[in-house]
Coordinates of N, CA and C in Angstrom, one line a residue:
X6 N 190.4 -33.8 79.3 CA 190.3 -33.8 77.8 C 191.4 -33.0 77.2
X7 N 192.1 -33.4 76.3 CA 193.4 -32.5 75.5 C 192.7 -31.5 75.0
X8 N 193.6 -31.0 74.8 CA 192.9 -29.1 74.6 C 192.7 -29.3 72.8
X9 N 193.9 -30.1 72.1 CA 193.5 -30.2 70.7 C 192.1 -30.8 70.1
X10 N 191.8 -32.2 70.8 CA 190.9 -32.5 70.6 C 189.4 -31.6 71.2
X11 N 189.3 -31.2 71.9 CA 188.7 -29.8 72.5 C 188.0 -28.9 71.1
X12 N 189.4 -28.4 70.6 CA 189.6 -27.6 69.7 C 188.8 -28.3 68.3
X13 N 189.3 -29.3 68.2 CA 188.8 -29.7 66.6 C 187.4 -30.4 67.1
X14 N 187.0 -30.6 68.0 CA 185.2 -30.7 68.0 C 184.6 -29.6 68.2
X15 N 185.1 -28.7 68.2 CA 184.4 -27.4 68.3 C 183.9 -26.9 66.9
X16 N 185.1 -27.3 66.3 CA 185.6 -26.9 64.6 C 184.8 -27.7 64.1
X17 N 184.4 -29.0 64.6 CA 183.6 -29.9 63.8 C 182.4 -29.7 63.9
X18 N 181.6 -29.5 65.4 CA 180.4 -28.8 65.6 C 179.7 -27.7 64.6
X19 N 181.0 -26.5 64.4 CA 181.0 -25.6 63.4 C 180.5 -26.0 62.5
X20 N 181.3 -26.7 61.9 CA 180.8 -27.2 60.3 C 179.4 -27.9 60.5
X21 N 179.1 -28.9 61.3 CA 178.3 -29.6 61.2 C 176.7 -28.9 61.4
X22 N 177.0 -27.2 62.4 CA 175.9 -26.9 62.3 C 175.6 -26.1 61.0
X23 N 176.5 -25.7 60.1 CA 176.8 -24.8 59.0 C 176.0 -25.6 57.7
X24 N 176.0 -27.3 58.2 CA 175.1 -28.1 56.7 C 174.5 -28.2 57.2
X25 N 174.0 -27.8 58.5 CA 172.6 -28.3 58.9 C 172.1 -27.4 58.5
X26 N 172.4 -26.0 58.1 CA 171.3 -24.9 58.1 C 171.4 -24.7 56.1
X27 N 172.7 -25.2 55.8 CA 172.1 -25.2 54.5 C 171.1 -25.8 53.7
X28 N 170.7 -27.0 54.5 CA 169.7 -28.0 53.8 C 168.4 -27.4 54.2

């Protein structure tokens, strides 16, 4: 796996668990 793409699903995870806890 490329290390960028690595990097921005991590970032994306981030966010994704950040609306999950706002709702």
């Amino acid at each position: 796996m490329d290390v960028k793409i690595a990097f921005l699903n991590s970032i994306l995870a981030e966010l994704f668990m950040i609306q999950l806890e706002r709702k």
